[in-house]
Each structure stands twice: as C-alpha cells, then as structure tokens.
CSV table of C-alpha atoms and ligand atoms in Angstrom, one decimal:
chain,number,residue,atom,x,y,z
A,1,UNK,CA,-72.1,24.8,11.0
A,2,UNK,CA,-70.0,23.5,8.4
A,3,UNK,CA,-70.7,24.4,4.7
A,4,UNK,CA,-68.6,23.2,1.9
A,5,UNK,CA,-68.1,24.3,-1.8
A,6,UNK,CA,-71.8,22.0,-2.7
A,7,UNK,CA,-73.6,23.6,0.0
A,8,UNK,CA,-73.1,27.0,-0.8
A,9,UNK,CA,-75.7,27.8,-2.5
A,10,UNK,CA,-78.0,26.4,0.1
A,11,UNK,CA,-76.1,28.6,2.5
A,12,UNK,CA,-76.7,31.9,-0.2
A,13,UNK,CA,-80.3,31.1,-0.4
A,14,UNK,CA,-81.6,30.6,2.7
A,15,UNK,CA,-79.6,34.0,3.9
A,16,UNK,CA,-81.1,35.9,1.1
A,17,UNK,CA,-84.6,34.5,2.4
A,18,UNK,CA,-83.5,36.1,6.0
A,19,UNK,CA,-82.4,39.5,4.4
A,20,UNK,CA,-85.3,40.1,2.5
A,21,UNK,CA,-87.3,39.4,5.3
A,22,UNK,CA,-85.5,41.6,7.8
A,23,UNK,CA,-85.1,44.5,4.8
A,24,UNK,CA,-82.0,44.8,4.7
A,25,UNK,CA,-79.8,45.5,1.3
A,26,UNK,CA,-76.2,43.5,2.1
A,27,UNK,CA,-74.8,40.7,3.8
A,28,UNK,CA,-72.8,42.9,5.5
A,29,UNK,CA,-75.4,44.9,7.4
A,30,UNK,CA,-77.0,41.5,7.8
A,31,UNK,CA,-73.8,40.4,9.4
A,32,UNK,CA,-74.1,43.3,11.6
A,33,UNK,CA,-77.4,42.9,12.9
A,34,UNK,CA,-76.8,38.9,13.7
A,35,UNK,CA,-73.5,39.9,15.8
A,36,UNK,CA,-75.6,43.4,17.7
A,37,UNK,CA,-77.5,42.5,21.1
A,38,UNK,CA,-80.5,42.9,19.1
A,39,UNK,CA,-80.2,40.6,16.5
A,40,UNK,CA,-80.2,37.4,18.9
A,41,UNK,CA,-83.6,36.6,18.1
A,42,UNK,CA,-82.4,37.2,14.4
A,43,UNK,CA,-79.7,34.4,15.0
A,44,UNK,CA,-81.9,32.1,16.1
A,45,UNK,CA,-84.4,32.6,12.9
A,46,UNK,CA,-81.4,32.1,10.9
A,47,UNK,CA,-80.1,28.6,12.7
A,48,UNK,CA,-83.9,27.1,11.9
A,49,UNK,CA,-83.4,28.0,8.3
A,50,UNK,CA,-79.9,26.6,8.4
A,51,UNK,CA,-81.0,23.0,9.3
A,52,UNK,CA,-82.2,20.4,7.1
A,53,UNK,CA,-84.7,18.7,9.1
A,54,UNK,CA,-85.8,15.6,6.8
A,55,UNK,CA,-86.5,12.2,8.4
A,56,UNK,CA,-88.7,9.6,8.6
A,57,UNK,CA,-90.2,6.5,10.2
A,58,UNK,CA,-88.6,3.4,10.0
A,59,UNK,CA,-85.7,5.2,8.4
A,60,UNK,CA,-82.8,2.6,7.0
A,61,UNK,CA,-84.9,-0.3,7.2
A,62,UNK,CA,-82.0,-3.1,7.3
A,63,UNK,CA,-80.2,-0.6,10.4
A,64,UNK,CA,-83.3,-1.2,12.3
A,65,UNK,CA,-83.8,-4.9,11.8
A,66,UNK,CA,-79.7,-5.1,13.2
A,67,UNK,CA,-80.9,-2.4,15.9
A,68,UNK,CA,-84.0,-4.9,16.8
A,69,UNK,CA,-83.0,-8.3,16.2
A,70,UNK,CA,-79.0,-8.0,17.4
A,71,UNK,CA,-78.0,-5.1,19.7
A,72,UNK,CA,-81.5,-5.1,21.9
A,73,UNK,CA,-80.9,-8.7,22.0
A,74,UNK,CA,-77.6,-8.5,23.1
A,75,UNK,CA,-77.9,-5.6,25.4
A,76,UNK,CA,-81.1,-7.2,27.4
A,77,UNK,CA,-78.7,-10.2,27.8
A,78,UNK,CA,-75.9,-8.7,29.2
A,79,UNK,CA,-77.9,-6.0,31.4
A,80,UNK,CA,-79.8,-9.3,32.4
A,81,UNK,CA,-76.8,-11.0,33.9
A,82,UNK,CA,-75.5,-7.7,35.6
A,83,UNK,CA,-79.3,-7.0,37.0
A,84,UNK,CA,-79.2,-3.6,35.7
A,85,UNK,CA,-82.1,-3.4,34.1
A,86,UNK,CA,-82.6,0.3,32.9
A,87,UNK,CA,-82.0,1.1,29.3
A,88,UNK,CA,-80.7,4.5,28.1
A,89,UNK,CA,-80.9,5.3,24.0
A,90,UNK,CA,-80.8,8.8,22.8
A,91,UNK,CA,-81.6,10.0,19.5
A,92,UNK,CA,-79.2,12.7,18.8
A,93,UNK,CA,-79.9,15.4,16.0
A,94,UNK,CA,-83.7,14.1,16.7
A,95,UNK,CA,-85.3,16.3,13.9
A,96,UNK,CA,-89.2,16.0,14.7
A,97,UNK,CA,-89.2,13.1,16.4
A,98,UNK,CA,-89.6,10.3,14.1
A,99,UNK,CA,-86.8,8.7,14.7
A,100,UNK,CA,-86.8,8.6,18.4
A,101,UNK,CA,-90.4,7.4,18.6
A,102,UNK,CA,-89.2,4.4,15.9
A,103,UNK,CA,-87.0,3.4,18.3
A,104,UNK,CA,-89.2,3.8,21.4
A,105,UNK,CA,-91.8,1.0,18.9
A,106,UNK,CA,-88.8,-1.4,18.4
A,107,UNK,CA,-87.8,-1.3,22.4
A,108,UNK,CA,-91.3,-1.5,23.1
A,109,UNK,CA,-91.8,-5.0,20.9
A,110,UNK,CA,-88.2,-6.3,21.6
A,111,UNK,CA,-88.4,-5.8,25.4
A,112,UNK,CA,-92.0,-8.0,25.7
A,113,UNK,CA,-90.3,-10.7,23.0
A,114,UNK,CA,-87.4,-10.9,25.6
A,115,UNK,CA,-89.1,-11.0,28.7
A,116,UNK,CA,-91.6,-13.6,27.1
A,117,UNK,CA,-88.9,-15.8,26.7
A,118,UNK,CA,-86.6,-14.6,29.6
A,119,UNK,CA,-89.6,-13.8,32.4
A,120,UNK,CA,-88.5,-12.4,36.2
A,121,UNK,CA,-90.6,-12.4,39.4
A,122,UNK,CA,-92.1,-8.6,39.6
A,123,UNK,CA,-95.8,-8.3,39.8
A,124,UNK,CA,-96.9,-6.4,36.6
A,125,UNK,CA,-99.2,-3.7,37.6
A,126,UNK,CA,-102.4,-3.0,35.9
A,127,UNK,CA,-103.2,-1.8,33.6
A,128,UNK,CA,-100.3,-3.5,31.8
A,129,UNK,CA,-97.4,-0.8,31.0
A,130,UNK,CA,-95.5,-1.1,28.2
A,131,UNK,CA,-92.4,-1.8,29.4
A,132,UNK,CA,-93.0,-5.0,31.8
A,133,UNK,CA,-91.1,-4.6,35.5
A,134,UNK,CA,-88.4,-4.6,36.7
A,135,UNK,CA,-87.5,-3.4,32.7
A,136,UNK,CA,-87.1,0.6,32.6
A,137,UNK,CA,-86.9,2.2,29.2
A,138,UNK,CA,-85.7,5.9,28.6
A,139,UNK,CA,-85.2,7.7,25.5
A,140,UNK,CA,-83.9,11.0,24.8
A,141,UNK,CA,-84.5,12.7,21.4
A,142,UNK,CA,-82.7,15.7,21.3
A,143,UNK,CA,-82.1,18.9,18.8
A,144,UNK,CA,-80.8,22.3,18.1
A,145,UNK,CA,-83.8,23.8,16.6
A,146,UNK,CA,-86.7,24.5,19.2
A,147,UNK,CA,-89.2,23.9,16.1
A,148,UNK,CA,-88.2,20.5,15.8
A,149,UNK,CA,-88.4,19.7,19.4
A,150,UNK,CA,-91.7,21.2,19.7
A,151,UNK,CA,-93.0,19.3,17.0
A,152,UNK,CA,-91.7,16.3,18.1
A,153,UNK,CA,-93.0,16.8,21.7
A,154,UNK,CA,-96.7,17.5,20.2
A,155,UNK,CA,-96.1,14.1,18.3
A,156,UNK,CA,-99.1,14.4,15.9
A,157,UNK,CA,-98.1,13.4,12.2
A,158,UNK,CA,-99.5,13.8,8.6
A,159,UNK,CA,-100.4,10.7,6.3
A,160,UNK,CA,-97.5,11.7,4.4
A,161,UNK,CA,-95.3,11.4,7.6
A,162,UNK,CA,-97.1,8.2,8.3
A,163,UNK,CA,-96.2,7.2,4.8
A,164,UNK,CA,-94.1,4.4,6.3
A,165,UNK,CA,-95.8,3.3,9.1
A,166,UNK,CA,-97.2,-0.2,8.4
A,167,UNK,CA,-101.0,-0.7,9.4
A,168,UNK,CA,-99.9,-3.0,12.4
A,169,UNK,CA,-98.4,0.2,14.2
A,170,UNK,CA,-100.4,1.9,13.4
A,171,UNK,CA,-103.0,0.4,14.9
A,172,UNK,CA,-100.8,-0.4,18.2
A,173,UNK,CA,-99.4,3.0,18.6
A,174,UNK,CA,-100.9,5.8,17.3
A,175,UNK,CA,-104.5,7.8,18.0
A,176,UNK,CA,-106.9,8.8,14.8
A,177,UNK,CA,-107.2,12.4,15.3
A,178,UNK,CA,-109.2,13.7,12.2
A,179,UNK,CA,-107.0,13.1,9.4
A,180,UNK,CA,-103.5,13.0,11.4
A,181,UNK,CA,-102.2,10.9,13.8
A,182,UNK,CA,-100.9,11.0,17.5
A,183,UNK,CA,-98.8,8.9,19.4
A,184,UNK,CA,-100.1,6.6,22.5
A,185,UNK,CA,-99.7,8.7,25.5
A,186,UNK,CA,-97.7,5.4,27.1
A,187,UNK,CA,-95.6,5.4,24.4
A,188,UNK,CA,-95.1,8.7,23.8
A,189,UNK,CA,-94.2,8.8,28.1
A,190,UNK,CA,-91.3,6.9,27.2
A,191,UNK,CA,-89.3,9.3,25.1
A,192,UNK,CA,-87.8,13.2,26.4
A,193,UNK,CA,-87.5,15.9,24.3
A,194,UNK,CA,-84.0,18.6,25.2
A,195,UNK,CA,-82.6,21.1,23.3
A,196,UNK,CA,-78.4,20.2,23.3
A,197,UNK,CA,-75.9,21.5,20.4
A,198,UNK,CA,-73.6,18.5,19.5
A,199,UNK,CA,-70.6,20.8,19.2
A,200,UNK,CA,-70.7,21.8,23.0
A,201,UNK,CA,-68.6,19.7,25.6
A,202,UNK,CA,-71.2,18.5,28.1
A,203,UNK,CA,-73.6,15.5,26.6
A,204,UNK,CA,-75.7,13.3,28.1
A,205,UNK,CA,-74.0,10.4,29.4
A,206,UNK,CA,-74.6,6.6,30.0
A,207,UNK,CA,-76.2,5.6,26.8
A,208,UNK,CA,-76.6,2.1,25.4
A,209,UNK,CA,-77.4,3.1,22.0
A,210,UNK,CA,-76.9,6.4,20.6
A,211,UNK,CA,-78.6,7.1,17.1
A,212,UNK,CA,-76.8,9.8,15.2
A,213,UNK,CA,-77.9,9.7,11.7
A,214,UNK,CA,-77.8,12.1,8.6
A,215,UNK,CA,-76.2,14.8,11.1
A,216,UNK,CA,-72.3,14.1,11.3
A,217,UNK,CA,-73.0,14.6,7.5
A,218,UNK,CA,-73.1,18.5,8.0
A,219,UNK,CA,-69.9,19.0,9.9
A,220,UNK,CA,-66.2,19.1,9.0
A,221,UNK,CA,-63.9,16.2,9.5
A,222,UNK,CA,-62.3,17.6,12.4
A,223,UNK,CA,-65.8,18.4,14.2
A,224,UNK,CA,-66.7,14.9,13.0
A,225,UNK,CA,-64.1,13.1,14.6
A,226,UNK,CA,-64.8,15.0,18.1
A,227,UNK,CA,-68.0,14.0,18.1
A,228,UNK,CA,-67.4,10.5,17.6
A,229,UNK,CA,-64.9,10.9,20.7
A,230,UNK,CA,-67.5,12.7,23.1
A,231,UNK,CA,-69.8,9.5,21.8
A,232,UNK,CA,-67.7,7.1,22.8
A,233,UNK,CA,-67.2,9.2,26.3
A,234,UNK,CA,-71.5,9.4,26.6
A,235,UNK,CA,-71.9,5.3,25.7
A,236,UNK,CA,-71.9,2.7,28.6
A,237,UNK,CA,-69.1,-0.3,27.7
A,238,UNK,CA,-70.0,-2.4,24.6
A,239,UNK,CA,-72.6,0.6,23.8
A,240,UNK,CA,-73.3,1.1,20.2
A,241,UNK,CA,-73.5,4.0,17.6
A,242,UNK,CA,-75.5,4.2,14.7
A,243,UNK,CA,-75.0,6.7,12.1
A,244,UNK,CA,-76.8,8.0,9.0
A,245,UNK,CA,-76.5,5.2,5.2
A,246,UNK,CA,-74.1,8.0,3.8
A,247,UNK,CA,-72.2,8.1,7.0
A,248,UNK,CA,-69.2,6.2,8.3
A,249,UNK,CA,-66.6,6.2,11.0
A,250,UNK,CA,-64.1,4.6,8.7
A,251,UNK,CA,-60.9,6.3,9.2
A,252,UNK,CA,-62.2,8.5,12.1
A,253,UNK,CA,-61.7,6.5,14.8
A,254,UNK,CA,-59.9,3.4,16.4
A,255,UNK,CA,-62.7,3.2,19.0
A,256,UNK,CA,-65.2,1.4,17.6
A,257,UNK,CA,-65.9,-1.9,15.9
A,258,UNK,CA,-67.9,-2.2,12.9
A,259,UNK,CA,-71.2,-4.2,13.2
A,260,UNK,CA,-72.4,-5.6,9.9
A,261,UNK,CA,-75.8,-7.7,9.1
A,262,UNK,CA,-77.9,-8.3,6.3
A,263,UNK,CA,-76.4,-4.9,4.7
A,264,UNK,CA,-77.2,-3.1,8.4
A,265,UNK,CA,-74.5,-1.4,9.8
A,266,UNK,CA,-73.5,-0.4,13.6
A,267,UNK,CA,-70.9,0.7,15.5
A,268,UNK,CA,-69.6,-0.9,19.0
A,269,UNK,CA,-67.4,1.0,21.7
A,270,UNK,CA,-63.7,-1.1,21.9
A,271,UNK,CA,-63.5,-1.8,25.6
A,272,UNK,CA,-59.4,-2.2,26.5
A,273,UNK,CA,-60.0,-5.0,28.8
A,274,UNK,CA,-57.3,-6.1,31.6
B,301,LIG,C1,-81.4,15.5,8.5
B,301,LIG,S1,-82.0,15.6,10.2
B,301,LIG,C2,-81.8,14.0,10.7
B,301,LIG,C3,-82.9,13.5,11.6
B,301,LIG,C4,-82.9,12.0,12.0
B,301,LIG,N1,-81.7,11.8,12.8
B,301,LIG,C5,-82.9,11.1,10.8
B,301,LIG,O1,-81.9,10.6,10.4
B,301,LIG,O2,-84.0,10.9,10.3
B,301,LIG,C6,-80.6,16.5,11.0
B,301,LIG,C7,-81.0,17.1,12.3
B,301,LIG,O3,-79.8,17.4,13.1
B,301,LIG,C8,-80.0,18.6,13.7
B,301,LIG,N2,-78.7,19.3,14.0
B,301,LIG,C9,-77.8,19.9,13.1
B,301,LIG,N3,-76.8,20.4,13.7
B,301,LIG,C10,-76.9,20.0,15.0
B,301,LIG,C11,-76.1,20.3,16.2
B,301,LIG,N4,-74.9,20.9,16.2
B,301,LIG,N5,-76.6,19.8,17.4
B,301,LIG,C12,-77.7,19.1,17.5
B,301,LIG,N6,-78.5,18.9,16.4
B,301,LIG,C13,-78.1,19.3,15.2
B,301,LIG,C14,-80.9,19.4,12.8
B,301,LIG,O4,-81.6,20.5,13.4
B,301,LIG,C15,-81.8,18.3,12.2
B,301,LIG,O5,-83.0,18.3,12.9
C-alpha cells in the first residue's frame, strides 16, 4: 500500500487505533509483532483498517449511462456476430458489493433491450431467467479485505446504502427484509465474490469490461502503471476499463483509447491489427 505525504495521517491514525488495541507502547514493538509468526492474524486486522471501503450504487452516474447505452451495446454486437455469447465483467477493488451488483442491474436491463430487438432461436425455460438463452452473464466482484467480500456476498443493504437506488429497482431487484434490503436471489446468482490482491501477477483473465474505480487512487505511479498493463493482459480485444472520476490513464499508458460521452469516460484496449 502506497501512502503519500496527505495520507499520513490516515496511516498514523489508524495504527495508533491498532496499538492501543493490542497494548502495546511503540511502533516499534508494533512493528515487531506484525513481522513475528504470531502477529499474522495482527496483519490482517491491520490491512482492514488500512482500506477505505466507501462506494455506492449507481456510482458516477454519466460512466454508467456510457457503460449501458455504448459499450454493452457494442459488445452484444460484436459477440453477436462471433456467436460467442458469454459475457465476462469484473469489478475489481469490489468494496461491499455495490458496485458489482450495479453492474449485474445494467447487464440485466441492457441484455433483454438487445435481445428484444436482436431475438435468436433458444427456447427460454420457465420460469423466465434473467439472462434470456443462449446469453450467459458472469460477474466477478473481487477484494482484499474478507469483510468487504463477506458483506458483499450477504448482499443485504441499509436505506442509507439504498440512498441511490431509484424506486423502479428497487422494486425489480431487491427483497423487503424489515427495514433493509436484499438482493433477488437470480440476480444476486449472477455475480462471484474472490478474494485477489491487485499487486500479485496472476488475475483473472478474459474480461470484457473491467471496473476499477477509486482503487488505482491509492497506489504509486509505478504500481499504477503495472496494473493498467496486467489489465490490458486480463481484457478480451476491444475490452474496456473503467476507472474511478479522479482517476485517469493519461500518461500511463499507450494501450488504451479514451472513450468519451456525455461527460462519461472509458477506456478501450488498442488492438495492433495485421
Ligand atoms: C474506495 S473502495 C472502491 C469501491 C468501488 N470500486 C467504488 O468505486 O465504489 C476501494 C476498494 O479497493 C480495495 N483495495 C485496495 N487495495 C487493493 C488491492 N491491492 N487489491 C484489491 N483490492 C484492493 C479496498 O479494500 C476497497 O474495498
């Protein structure tokens, strides 16, 4: 993890919050414990107090609409001509799951608007799934805090959570339950929770779309511009990358071609083409 001269006192508090907690007296014998065979469940405590889970539904309003209206749109087409008709998207840096299950409501709504207009010969089982056949949908939310995940797996949410959440999905995807609310099973079927650090070498590959938002933000410029190249790497051709408002690939990488609309911004994989 990458802390810089305005995150340092972020870094000093939440470590004083772990050595007062453990009763110990100096970062030193704090240090000590962390790096002891004993202090591996310490570590862990520490890298959940080191993350800064905020997120949202419908986070970046005008990325989504580009996400919905442009890339699905573009993607069923292609995959459509090719008869490969499985989608891959990945939420990376997932936090608790609002973001992935965002994405899993767009698919849902821009799959059935394509296949309306664009319809194949499959038999549609009953009762109806959400994805129509031969159509295959799979979504990967993952994290490096296990607190996260969990909560993201459990997907129930909190009216403040559900703060922007419009009535109409409400109503389509989510369960009452007392005063909080819990994601369709079919829905929630859709989209796998795994633990995986973005700074290791192996990632999950063949993606269409990988979200990576308000993450990228917390690593140095070198670790930045890795990641980007292990995205490009995990991305089918012509995939795309979204990244968080305050982020940008601008002078990180020759790889990928900006995708701007109505003030939404993506990122598509150059293909060198022969
Ligand atoms: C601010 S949240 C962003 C959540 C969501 N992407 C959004 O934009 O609403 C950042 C998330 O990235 C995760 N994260 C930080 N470093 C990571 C790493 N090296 N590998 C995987 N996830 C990481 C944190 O645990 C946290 O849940």
């Amino acid at each position: 993890m990458h802390f810089d001269e305005r995150r340092t006192h972020f870094l000093q508090d939440r470590l004083l919050r772990r050595l007062r907690e453990c009763r110990l007296d100096s970062f030193y014998s704090y240090y000590r414990l962390l790096i002891s065979e004993e202090g591996r469940g310490e570590l862990a405590q520490l890298l959940e107090n080191l993350t800064v889970n905020e997120t949202s539904f419908f986070r970046n309003k005008s990325q989504l609409d580009l996400f919905q209206k442009h890339v699905l749109e573009d993607l069923l087409r292609r995959k459509q001509e090719r008869r490969d008709y499985t989608l891959r998207f990945w939420s990376a840096g997932c936090s608790t799951g609002q973001e992935a299950y965002t994405m899993a409501m767009q698919v849902v709504d821009a799959v059935a608007y394509y296949y309306l207009r664009n319809p194949l010969p499959y038999e549609t089982p009953l009762p109806k799934p959400l994805i129509p056949p031969p159509w295959k949908v799979e979504i990967l939310a993952s994290d490096i805090s296990y607190s996260v995940l969990r909560a993201g797996q459990e997907a129930i949410y909190n009216e403040n959570q559900m703060a922007s959440v419009d009535y109409a999905y409400r109503l389509r995807y989510f369960d009452k339950i007392g005063n909080r609310y819990a994601i369709k099973k079919a829905l929630k079927e859709l989209v796998h929770f795994d633990f995986h650090n973005l700074k290791t070498e192996y990632l999950p590959q063949r993606n269409d779309v990988i979200f990576c938002r308000n993450v990228m933000m917390y690593f140095d410029e070198a670790e930045q511009k890795r990641l980007i190249e292990k995205f490009y790497r995990c991305l089918n051709a012509d995939g795309y990358l979204f990244v968080g408002h305050a982020e940008s690939l601008l002078g990180l990488t020759e790889k990928f071609q900006m995708v701007h609309r109505n003030s939404g911004t993506a990122y598509q994989r150059i293909e060198v083409r022969l």
